[in-house]
Amino acid sequence: MLDSPSDDGLEILRAKLDSIDMRFLEELRARIDTCVEIAHYKRENDVGMMQPHRIRIVQERAARFGDEHGISQDFLRRLYDLIIEETCRVEDVVIGAAP
């Protein structure tokens, strides 16, 4: 009878992945928190919420990162589209809120 492979190695790798996911989510939360700070600044200084040039800079930086690290640029573009969509929603709420 063949010995079944130990799940210990897989569990260690999954624990490592879980740790990375938690750090990723914490950084995402920190990014959104910073966008809230930016929204307050925009509201207080009468700066428009939508900044297309800034979105382009973020997207281009993500594309370069993908190119340098072998990650699909299309994937990163779609990921940032979602992140930017959420941060715009949050900024919209903050900017539209009464001071």
N, CA, C and O atoms as a Tinker XYZ file with bonds, in Angstrom:
   396  protein
     1  N      0.839000   -1.180000    0.000000    73     2
     2  CA     0.000000    0.000000    0.000000    64     1     3
     3  C      0.880000    1.237000    0.000000    63     2     4     5
     4  O      1.877000    1.303000    0.718000    81     3
     5  N      0.499000    2.222000   -0.817000    73     3     6
     6  CA     1.273000    3.449000   -0.908000    64     5     7
     7  C      0.977000    4.338000    0.282000    63     6     8     9
     8  O     -0.162000    4.435000    0.738000    81     7
     9  N      2.003000    4.976000    0.769000    73     7    10
    10  CA     1.814000    5.953000    1.833000    64     9    11
    11  C      1.176000    7.202000    1.237000    63    10    12    13
    12  O      1.561000    7.644000    0.154000    81    11
    13  N      0.202000    7.769000    1.943000    73    11    14
    14  CA    -0.399000    9.016000    1.459000    64    13    15
    15  C      0.514000   10.173000    1.856000    63    14    16    17
    16  O      1.105000   10.160000    2.935000    81    15
    17  N      0.626000   11.158000    0.993000    73    15    18
    18  CA     1.492000   12.286000    1.310000    64    17    19
    19  C      0.967000   13.029000    2.535000    63    18    20    21
    20  O     -0.240000   13.113000    2.763000    81    19
    21  N      1.869000   13.546000    3.287000    73    19    22
    22  CA     1.498000   14.297000    4.483000    64    21    23
    23  C      0.859000   15.618000    4.077000    63    22    24    25
    24  O      1.323000   16.287000    3.154000    81    23
    25  N     -0.190000   15.978000    4.763000    73    23    26
    26  CA    -0.838000   17.265000    4.506000    64    25    27
    27  C     -0.123000   18.403000    5.227000    63    26    28    29
    28  O     -0.486000   19.566000    5.050000    81    27
    29  N      0.890000   18.086000    6.041000    73    27    30
    30  CA     1.594000   19.124000    6.787000    64    29    31
    31  C      2.187000   20.179000    5.864000    63    30    32    33
    32  O      2.062000   21.377000    6.122000    81    31
    33  N      2.828000   19.738000    4.794000    73    31    34
    34  CA     3.439000   20.684000    3.861000    64    33    35
    35  C      2.408000   21.592000    3.227000    63    34    36    37
    36  O      2.633000   22.794000    3.085000    81    35
    37  N      1.281000   21.020000    2.846000    73    35    38
    38  CA     0.208000   21.807000    2.242000    64    37    39
    39  C     -0.380000   22.777000    3.258000    63    38    40    41
    40  O     -0.666000   23.927000    2.928000    81    39
    41  N     -0.560000   22.321000    4.482000    73    39    42
    42  CA    -1.116000   23.193000    5.526000    64    41    43
    43  C     -0.167000   24.359000    5.826000    63    42    44    45
    44  O     -0.619000   25.477000    6.073000    81    43
    45  N      1.127000   24.104000    5.807000    73    43    46
    46  CA     2.109000   25.168000    6.032000    64    45    47
    47  C      2.005000   26.207000    4.914000    63    46    48    49
    48  O      2.022000   27.411000    5.170000    81    47
    49  N      1.899000   25.728000    3.677000    73    47    50
    50  CA     1.775000   26.650000    2.545000    64    49    51
    51  C      0.461000   27.430000    2.598000    63    50    52    53
    52  O      0.426000   28.619000    2.280000    81    51
    53  N     -0.603000   26.765000    2.996000    73    51    54
    54  CA    -1.896000   27.461000    3.120000    64    53    55
    55  C     -1.850000   28.505000    4.222000    63    54    56    57
    56  O     -2.416000   29.588000    4.074000    81    55
    57  N     -1.186000   28.193000    5.320000    73    55    58
    58  CA    -1.040000   29.165000    6.410000    64    57    59
    59  C     -0.248000   30.378000    5.926000    63    58    60    61
    60  O     -0.569000   31.517000    6.266000    81    59
    61  N      0.782000   30.125000    5.134000    73    59    62
    62  CA     1.574000   31.215000    4.557000    64    61    63
    63  C      0.692000   32.076000    3.658000    63    62    64    65
    64  O      0.754000   33.304000    3.719000    81    63
    65  N     -0.129000   31.440000    2.824000    73    63    66
    66  CA    -1.035000   32.162000    1.940000    64    65    67
    67  C     -2.056000   32.971000    2.737000    63    66    68    69
    68  O     -2.352000   34.114000    2.389000    81    67
    69  N     -2.597000   32.378000    3.810000    73    67    70
    70  CA    -3.546000   33.091000    4.659000    64    69    71
    71  C     -2.910000   34.344000    5.265000    63    70    72    73
    72  O     -3.549000   35.392000    5.353000    81    71
    73  N     -1.668000   34.228000    5.675000    73    71    74
    74  CA    -0.949000   35.367000    6.241000    64    73    75
    75  C     -0.764000   36.467000    5.193000    63    74    76    77
    76  O     -0.944000   37.649000    5.484000    81    75
    77  N     -0.409000   36.070000    3.991000    73    75    78
    78  CA    -0.253000   37.040000    2.901000    64    77    79
    79  C     -1.594000   37.716000    2.611000    63    78    80    81
    80  O     -1.655000   38.932000    2.426000    81    79
    81  N     -2.665000   36.925000    2.574000    73    79    82
    82  CA    -3.995000   37.486000    2.328000    64    81    83
    83  C     -4.369000   38.513000    3.386000    63    82    84    85
    84  O     -4.922000   39.563000    3.057000    81    83
    85  N     -4.078000   38.231000    4.646000    73    83    86
    86  CA    -4.398000   39.189000    5.719000    64    85    87
    87  C     -3.618000   40.483000    5.543000    63    86    88    89
    88  O     -4.171000   41.570000    5.714000    81    87
    89  N     -2.336000   40.376000    5.201000    73    87    90
    90  CA    -1.532000   41.582000    4.967000    64    89    91
    91  C     -2.081000   42.360000    3.767000    63    90    92    93
    92  O     -2.155000   43.588000    3.798000    81    91
    93  N     -2.463000   41.637000    2.716000    73    91    94
    94  CA    -3.031000   42.261000    1.530000    64    93    95
    95  C     -4.312000   43.029000    1.891000    63    94    96    97
    96  O     -4.496000   44.171000    1.472000    81    95
    97  N     -5.187000   42.393000    2.668000    73    95    98
    98  CA    -6.437000   43.040000    3.059000    64    97    99
    99  C     -6.196000   44.243000    3.965000    63    98   100   101
   100  O     -6.876000   45.262000    3.842000    81    99
   101  N     -5.228000   44.127000    4.876000    73    99   102
   102  CA    -4.889000   45.262000    5.741000    64   101   103
   103  C     -4.343000   46.428000    4.916000    63   102   104   105
   104  O     -4.669000   47.584000    5.184000    81   103
   105  N     -3.520000   46.130000    3.922000    73   103   106
   106  CA    -2.994000   47.187000    3.059000    64   105   107
   107  C     -4.103000   47.804000    2.216000    63   106   108   109
   108  O     -4.095000   49.009000    1.965000    81   107
   109  N     -5.043000   46.996000    1.782000    73   107   110
   110  CA    -6.184000   47.511000    1.030000    64   109   111
   111  C     -7.010000   48.441000    1.917000    63   110   112   113
   112  O     -7.442000   49.506000    1.476000    81   111
   113  N     -7.224000   48.036000    3.157000    73   111   114
   114  CA    -7.942000   48.902000    4.102000    64   113   115
   115  C     -7.183000   50.206000    4.312000    63   114   116   117
   116  O     -7.789000   51.277000    4.342000    81   115
   117  N     -5.863000   50.127000    4.458000    73   115   118
   118  CA    -5.038000   51.331000    4.642000    64   117   119
   119  C     -5.137000   52.232000    3.410000    63   118   120   121
   120  O     -5.161000   53.456000    3.533000    81   119
   121  N     -5.196000   51.628000    2.232000    73   119   122
   122  CA    -5.320000   52.420000    1.010000    64   121   123
   123  C     -6.652000   53.164000    0.994000    63   122   124   125
   124  O     -6.707000   54.342000    0.638000    81   123
   125  N     -7.720000   52.477000    1.379000    73   123   126
   126  CA    -9.039000   53.118000    1.410000    64   125   127
   127  C     -9.064000   54.209000    2.478000    63   126   128   129
   128  O     -9.628000   55.279000    2.249000    81   127
   129  N     -8.462000   53.958000    3.638000    73   127   130
   130  CA    -8.378000   54.989000    4.676000    64   129   131
   131  C     -7.665000   56.234000    4.157000    63   130   132   133
   132  O     -8.079000   57.356000    4.452000    81   131
   133  N     -6.603000   56.044000    3.390000    73   131   134
   134  CA    -5.878000   57.174000    2.819000    64   133   135
   135  C     -6.747000   57.903000    1.803000    63   134   136   137
   136  O     -6.701000   59.130000    1.712000    81   135
   137  N     -7.533000   57.161000    1.047000    73   135   138
   138  CA    -8.459000   57.794000    0.103000    64   137   139
   139  C     -9.511000   58.623000    0.838000    63   138   140   141
   140  O     -9.957000   59.647000    0.321000    81   139
   141  N     -9.906000   58.201000    2.016000    73   139   142
   142  CA   -10.834000   58.994000    2.832000    64   141   143
   143  C    -10.161000   60.313000    3.226000    63   142   144   145
   144  O    -10.788000   61.371000    3.166000    81   143
   145  N     -8.901000   60.252000    3.624000    73   143   146
   146  CA    -8.160000   61.475000    3.950000    64   145   147
   147  C     -8.089000   62.391000    2.730000    63   146   148   149
   148  O     -8.273000   63.603000    2.842000    81   147
   149  N     -7.824000   61.807000    1.576000    73   147   150
   150  CA    -7.769000   62.587000    0.338000    64   149   151
   151  C     -9.129000   63.219000    0.054000    63   150   152   153
   152  O     -9.197000   64.375000   -0.361000    81   151
   153  N    -10.202000   62.477000    0.273000    73   151   154
   154  CA   -11.551000   63.002000    0.041000    64   153   155
   155  C    -11.834000   64.194000    0.951000    63   154   156   157
   156  O    -12.421000   65.184000    0.513000    81   155
   157  N    -11.419000   64.104000    2.212000    73   155   158
   158  CA   -11.595000   65.244000    3.121000    64   157   159
   159  C    -10.826000   66.458000    2.596000    63   158   160   161
   160  O    -11.340000   67.576000    2.601000    81   159
   161  N     -9.605000   66.232000    2.148000    73   159   162
   162  CA    -8.807000   67.323000    1.585000    64   161   163
   163  C     -9.512000   67.924000    0.368000    63   162   164   165
   164  O     -9.616000   69.145000    0.247000    81   163
   165  N     -9.992000   67.068000   -0.525000    73   163   166
   166  CA   -10.680000   67.547000   -1.723000    64   165   167
   167  C    -11.907000   68.363000   -1.350000    63   166   168   169
   168  O    -12.156000   69.418000   -1.933000    81   167
   169  N    -12.676000   67.877000   -0.381000    73   167   170
   170  CA   -13.884000   68.595000    0.034000    64   169   171
   171  C    -13.527000   69.953000    0.632000    63   170   172   173
   172  O    -14.159000   70.962000    0.320000    81   171
   173  N    -12.512000   69.972000    1.491000    73   171   174
   174  CA   -12.123000   71.222000    2.159000    64   173   175
   175  C    -11.478000   72.220000    1.209000    63   174   176   177
   176  O    -11.506000   73.424000    1.465000    81   175
   177  N    -10.898000   71.736000    0.117000    73   175   178
   178  CA   -10.183000   72.617000   -0.804000    64   177   179
   179  C    -10.862000   72.723000   -2.168000    63   178   180   181
   180  O    -10.266000   73.199000   -3.134000    81   179
   181  N    -12.099000   72.278000   -2.231000    73   179   182
   182  CA   -12.914000   72.365000   -3.442000    64   181   183
   183  C    -12.198000   71.781000   -4.667000    63   182   184   185
   184  O    -12.142000   72.396000   -5.732000    81   183
   185  N    -11.657000   70.579000   -4.478000    73   183   186
   186  CA   -10.994000   69.854000   -5.560000    64   185   187
   187  C    -11.978000   68.800000   -6.056000    63   186   188   189
   188  O    -12.620000   68.122000   -5.254000    81   187
   189  N    -12.096000   68.662000   -7.364000    73   187   190
   190  CA   -13.010000   67.683000   -7.940000    64   189   191
   191  C    -12.654000   66.263000   -7.527000    63   190   192   193
   192  O    -11.479000   65.925000   -7.384000    81   191
   193  N    -13.671000   65.437000   -7.338000    73   191   194
   194  CA   -13.439000   64.055000   -6.899000    64   193   195
   195  C    -12.688000   63.263000   -7.948000    63   194   196   197
   196  O    -11.703000   62.595000   -7.635000    81   195
   197  N    -13.146000   63.331000   -9.201000    73   195   198
   198  CA   -12.546000   62.515000  -10.255000    64   197   199
   199  C    -11.280000   63.184000  -10.770000    63   198   200   201
   200  O    -11.293000   64.348000  -11.171000    81   199
   201  N    -10.192000   62.430000  -10.753000    73   199   202
   202  CA    -8.895000   62.906000  -11.234000    64   201   203
   203  C     -8.357000   61.890000  -12.251000    63   202   204   205
   204  O     -7.521000   61.055000  -11.907000    81   203
   205  N     -8.837000   61.958000  -13.506000    73   203   206
   206  CA    -8.466000   60.944000  -14.507000    64   205   207
   207  C     -6.957000   60.786000  -14.695000    63   206   208   209
   208  O     -6.479000   59.673000  -14.916000    81   207
   209  N     -6.206000   61.877000  -14.610000    73   207   210
   210  CA    -4.752000   61.758000  -14.776000    64   209   211
   211  C     -4.134000   60.918000  -13.671000    63   210   212   213
   212  O     -3.181000   60.177000  -13.911000    81   211
   213  N     -4.669000   61.029000  -12.464000    73   211   214
   214  CA    -4.161000   60.246000  -11.336000    64   213   215
   215  C     -4.482000   58.762000  -11.532000    63   214   216   217
   216  O     -3.648000   57.902000  -11.251000    81   215
   217  N     -5.671000   58.471000  -12.005000    73   215   218
   218  CA    -6.055000   57.082000  -12.275000    64   217   219
   219  C     -5.113000   56.484000  -13.316000    63   218   220   221
   220  O     -4.679000   55.339000  -13.191000    81   219
   221  N     -4.807000   57.264000  -14.332000    73   219   222
   222  CA    -3.895000   56.801000  -15.378000    64   221   223
   223  C     -2.508000   56.492000  -14.805000    63   222   224   225
   224  O     -1.897000   55.488000  -15.169000    81   223
   225  N     -2.016000   57.344000  -13.918000    73   223   226
   226  CA    -0.708000   57.125000  -13.281000    64   225   227
   227  C     -0.713000   55.818000  -12.491000    63   226   228   229
   228  O      0.228000   55.031000  -12.586000    81   227
   229  N     -1.765000   55.587000  -11.717000    73   227   230
   230  CA    -1.871000   54.369000  -10.905000    64   229   231
   231  C     -1.928000   53.133000  -11.804000    63   230   232   233
   232  O     -1.259000   52.134000  -11.537000    81   231
   233  N     -2.722000   53.204000  -12.860000    73   231   234
   234  CA    -2.853000   52.076000  -13.792000    64   233   235
   235  C     -1.523000   51.789000  -14.499000    63   234   236   237
   236  O     -1.138000   50.630000  -14.656000    81   235
   237  N     -0.828000   52.840000  -14.921000    73   235   238
   238  CA     0.460000   52.652000  -15.598000    64   237   239
   239  C      1.501000   52.048000  -14.657000    63   238   240   241
   240  O      2.286000   51.193000  -15.068000    81   239
   241  N      1.511000   52.484000  -13.403000    73   239   242
   242  CA     2.442000   51.932000  -12.420000    64   241   243
   243  C      2.160000   50.443000  -12.192000    63   242   244   245
   244  O      3.086000   49.638000  -12.094000    81   243
   245  N      0.886000   50.089000  -12.110000    73   243   246
   246  CA     0.521000   48.679000  -11.927000    64   245   247
   247  C      0.929000   47.856000  -13.149000    63   246   248   249
   248  O      1.391000   46.724000  -13.009000    81   247
   249  N      0.760000   48.420000  -14.339000    73   247   250
   250  CA     1.146000   47.705000  -15.561000    64   249   251
   251  C      2.660000   47.474000  -15.595000    63   250   252   253
   252  O      3.115000   46.390000  -15.959000    81   251
   253  N      3.430000   48.484000  -15.221000    73   251   254
   254  CA     4.895000   48.319000  -15.176000    64   253   255
   255  C      5.285000   47.253000  -14.165000    63   254   256   257
   256  O      6.154000   46.424000  -14.435000    81   255
   257  N      4.642000   47.273000  -12.999000    73   255   258
   258  CA     4.919000   46.277000  -11.968000    64   257   259
   259  C      4.640000   44.878000  -12.509000    63   258   260   261
   260  O      5.438000   43.958000  -12.328000    81   259
   261  N      3.504000   44.734000  -13.171000    73   259   262
   262  CA     3.154000   43.439000  -13.757000    64   261   263
   263  C      4.194000   42.991000  -14.762000    63   262   264   265
   264  O      4.599000   41.829000  -14.769000    81   263
   265  N      4.625000   43.905000  -15.608000    73   263   266
   266  CA     5.626000   43.581000  -16.619000    64   265   267
   267  C      6.943000   43.154000  -15.963000    63   266   268   269
   268  O      7.585000   42.203000  -16.409000    81   267
   269  N      7.336000   43.858000  -14.912000    73   267   270
   270  CA     8.608000   43.568000  -14.230000    64   269   271
   271  C      8.564000   42.275000  -13.415000    63   270   272   273
   272  O      9.605000   41.670000  -13.159000    81   271
   273  N      7.365000   41.846000  -13.005000    73   271   274
   274  CA     7.253000   40.701000  -12.102000    64   273   275
   275  C      6.482000   39.526000  -12.694000    63   274   276   277
   276  O      6.113000   38.598000  -11.973000    81   275
   277  N      6.239000   39.561000  -13.986000    73   275   278
   278  CA     5.580000   38.435000  -14.640000    64   277   279
   279  C      4.130000   38.237000  -14.237000    63   278   280   281
   280  O      3.634000   37.111000  -14.209000    81   279
   281  N      3.452000   39.337000  -13.923000    73   279   282
   282  CA     2.027000   39.284000  -13.571000    64   281   283
   283  C      1.256000   39.907000  -14.728000    63   282   284   285
   284  O      1.660000   40.936000  -15.269000    81   283
   285  N      0.172000   39.294000  -15.095000    73   283   286
   286  CA    -0.635000   39.774000  -16.210000    64   285   287
   287  C     -1.033000   41.237000  -16.010000    63   286   288   289
   288  O     -1.614000   41.607000  -14.990000    81   287
   289  N     -0.704000   42.057000  -17.011000    73   287   290
   290  CA    -1.100000   43.461000  -16.953000    64   289   291
   291  C     -2.618000   43.603000  -17.007000    63   290   292   293
   292  O     -3.189000   44.494000  -16.377000    81   291
   293  N     -3.262000   42.726000  -17.760000    73   291   294
   294  CA    -4.725000   42.750000  -17.836000    64   293   295
   295  C     -5.336000   42.460000  -16.467000    63   294   296   297
   296  O     -6.287000   43.122000  -16.051000    81   295
   297  N     -4.781000   41.465000  -15.768000    73   295   298
   298  CA    -5.262000   41.150000  -14.425000    64   297   299
   299  C     -5.119000   42.354000  -13.506000    63   298   300   301
   300  O     -6.060000   42.715000  -12.799000    81   299
   301  N     -3.933000   42.979000  -13.515000    73   299   302
   302  CA    -3.704000   44.129000  -12.631000    64   301   303
   303  C     -4.597000   45.303000  -13.014000    63   302   304   305
   304  O     -5.077000   46.023000  -12.138000    81   303
   305  N     -4.823000   45.502000  -14.289000    73   303   306
   306  CA    -5.712000   46.577000  -14.724000    64   305   307
   307  C     -7.120000   46.337000  -14.191000    63   306   308   309
   308  O     -7.759000   47.253000  -13.675000    81   307
   309  N     -7.602000   45.096000  -14.319000    73   307   310
   310  CA    -8.950000   44.771000  -13.819000    64   309   311
   311  C     -9.015000   44.889000  -12.297000    63   310   312   313
   312  O    -10.004000   45.376000  -11.749000    81   311
   313  N     -7.961000   44.442000  -11.621000    73   311   314
   314  CA    -7.911000   44.559000  -10.159000    64   313   315
   315  C     -7.972000   46.024000   -9.747000    63   314   316   317
   316  O     -8.746000   46.393000   -8.864000    81   315
   317  N     -7.155000   46.860000  -10.387000    73   315   318
   318  CA    -7.166000   48.281000  -10.042000    64   317   319
   319  C     -8.460000   48.962000  -10.446000    63   318   320   321
   320  O     -8.882000   49.912000   -9.787000    81   319
   321  N     -9.101000   48.501000  -11.515000    73   319   322
   322  CA   -10.417000   49.051000  -11.850000    64   321   323
   323  C    -11.376000   48.858000  -10.677000    63   322   324   325
   324  O    -12.121000   49.773000  -10.323000    81   323
   325  N    -11.358000   47.677000  -10.080000    73   323   326
   326  CA   -12.227000   47.401000   -8.928000    64   325   327
   327  C    -11.832000   48.236000   -7.715000    63   326   328   329
   328  O    -12.691000   48.797000   -7.035000    81   327
   329  N    -10.544000   48.316000   -7.448000    73   327   330
   330  CA   -10.076000   49.089000   -6.299000    64   329   331
   331  C    -10.427000   50.567000   -6.483000    63   330   332   333
   332  O    -10.908000   51.216000   -5.554000    81   331
   333  N    -10.188000   51.086000   -7.668000    73   331   334
   334  CA   -10.483000   52.495000   -7.938000    64   333   335
   335  C    -11.982000   52.752000   -7.872000    63   334   336   337
   336  O    -12.413000   53.788000   -7.365000    81   335
   337  N    -12.771000   51.826000   -8.375000    73   335   338
   338  CA   -14.234000   51.968000   -8.301000    64   337   339
   339  C    -14.687000   52.096000   -6.845000    63   338   340   341
   340  O    -15.517000   52.946000   -6.523000    81   339
   341  N    -14.144000   51.259000   -5.976000    73   339   342
   342  CA   -14.531000   51.314000   -4.559000    64   341   343
   343  C    -14.029000   52.594000   -3.896000    63   342   344   345
   344  O    -14.759000   53.214000   -3.123000    81   343
   345  N    -12.802000   52.992000   -4.186000    73   343   346
   346  CA   -12.292000   54.206000   -3.541000    64   345   347
   347  C    -13.023000   55.443000   -4.047000    63   346   348   349
   348  O    -13.216000   56.394000   -3.290000    81   347
   349  N    -13.434000   55.449000   -5.312000    73   347   350
   350  CA   -14.248000   56.562000   -5.816000    64   349   351
   351  C    -15.599000   56.601000   -5.108000    63   350   352   353
   352  O    -16.102000   57.676000   -4.781000    81   351
   353  N    -16.181000   55.438000   -4.875000    73   351   354
   354  CA   -17.455000   55.381000   -4.145000    64   353   355
   355  C    -17.294000   55.958000   -2.750000    63   354   356   357
   356  O    -18.127000   56.743000   -2.294000    81   355
   357  N    -16.217000   55.567000   -2.071000    73   355   358
   358  CA   -15.966000   56.055000   -0.709000    64   357   359
   359  C    -15.708000   57.560000   -0.735000    63   358   360   361
   360  O    -16.258000   58.295000    0.085000    81   359
   361  N    -14.875000   58.026000   -1.671000    73   359   362
   362  CA   -14.594000   59.461000   -1.768000    64   361   363
   363  C    -15.880000   60.238000   -2.047000    63   362   364   365
   364  O    -16.091000   61.311000   -1.482000    81   363
   365  N    -16.722000   59.712000   -2.899000    73   363   366
   366  CA   -17.986000   60.353000   -3.222000    64   365   367
   367  C    -18.844000   60.537000   -1.970000    63   366   368   369
   368  O    -19.459000   61.586000   -1.780000    81   367
   369  N    -18.879000   59.514000   -1.124000    73   367   370
   370  CA   -19.639000   59.595000    0.125000    64   369   371
   371  C    -19.057000   60.684000    1.013000    63   370   372   373
   372  O    -19.800000   61.498000    1.561000    81   371
   373  N    -17.748000   60.707000    1.161000    73   371   374
   374  CA   -17.092000   61.687000    2.041000    64   373   375
   375  C    -17.268000   63.104000    1.504000    63   374   376   377
   376  O    -17.607000   64.022000    2.251000    81   375
   377  N    -17.038000   63.276000    0.211000    73   375   378
   378  CA   -17.134000   64.621000   -0.372000    64   377   379
   379  C    -18.569000   65.119000   -0.317000    63   378   380   381
   380  O    -18.800000   66.312000   -0.123000    81   379
   381  N    -19.539000   64.221000   -0.486000    73   379   382
   382  CA   -20.942000   64.618000   -0.456000    64   381   383
   383  C    -21.504000   64.811000    0.945000    63   382   384   385
   384  O    -22.599000   65.348000    1.112000    81   383
   385  N    -20.747000   64.370000    1.961000    73   383   386
   386  CA   -21.218000   64.497000    3.348000    64   385   387
   387  C    -21.115000   65.959000    3.810000    63   386   388   389
   388  O    -20.240000   66.712000    3.383000    81   387
   389  N    -22.018000   66.311000    4.671000    73   387   390
   390  CA   -21.973000   67.663000    5.241000    64   389   391
   391  C    -20.734000   67.806000    6.125000    63   390   392   393
   392  O    -20.395000   66.895000    6.880000    81   391
   393  N    -20.066000   68.948000    6.026000    73   391   394
   394  CA   -18.853000   69.142000    6.845000    64   393   395
   395  C    -19.148000   69.226000    8.327000    63   394   396
   396  O    -18.230000   69.387000    9.130000    81   395
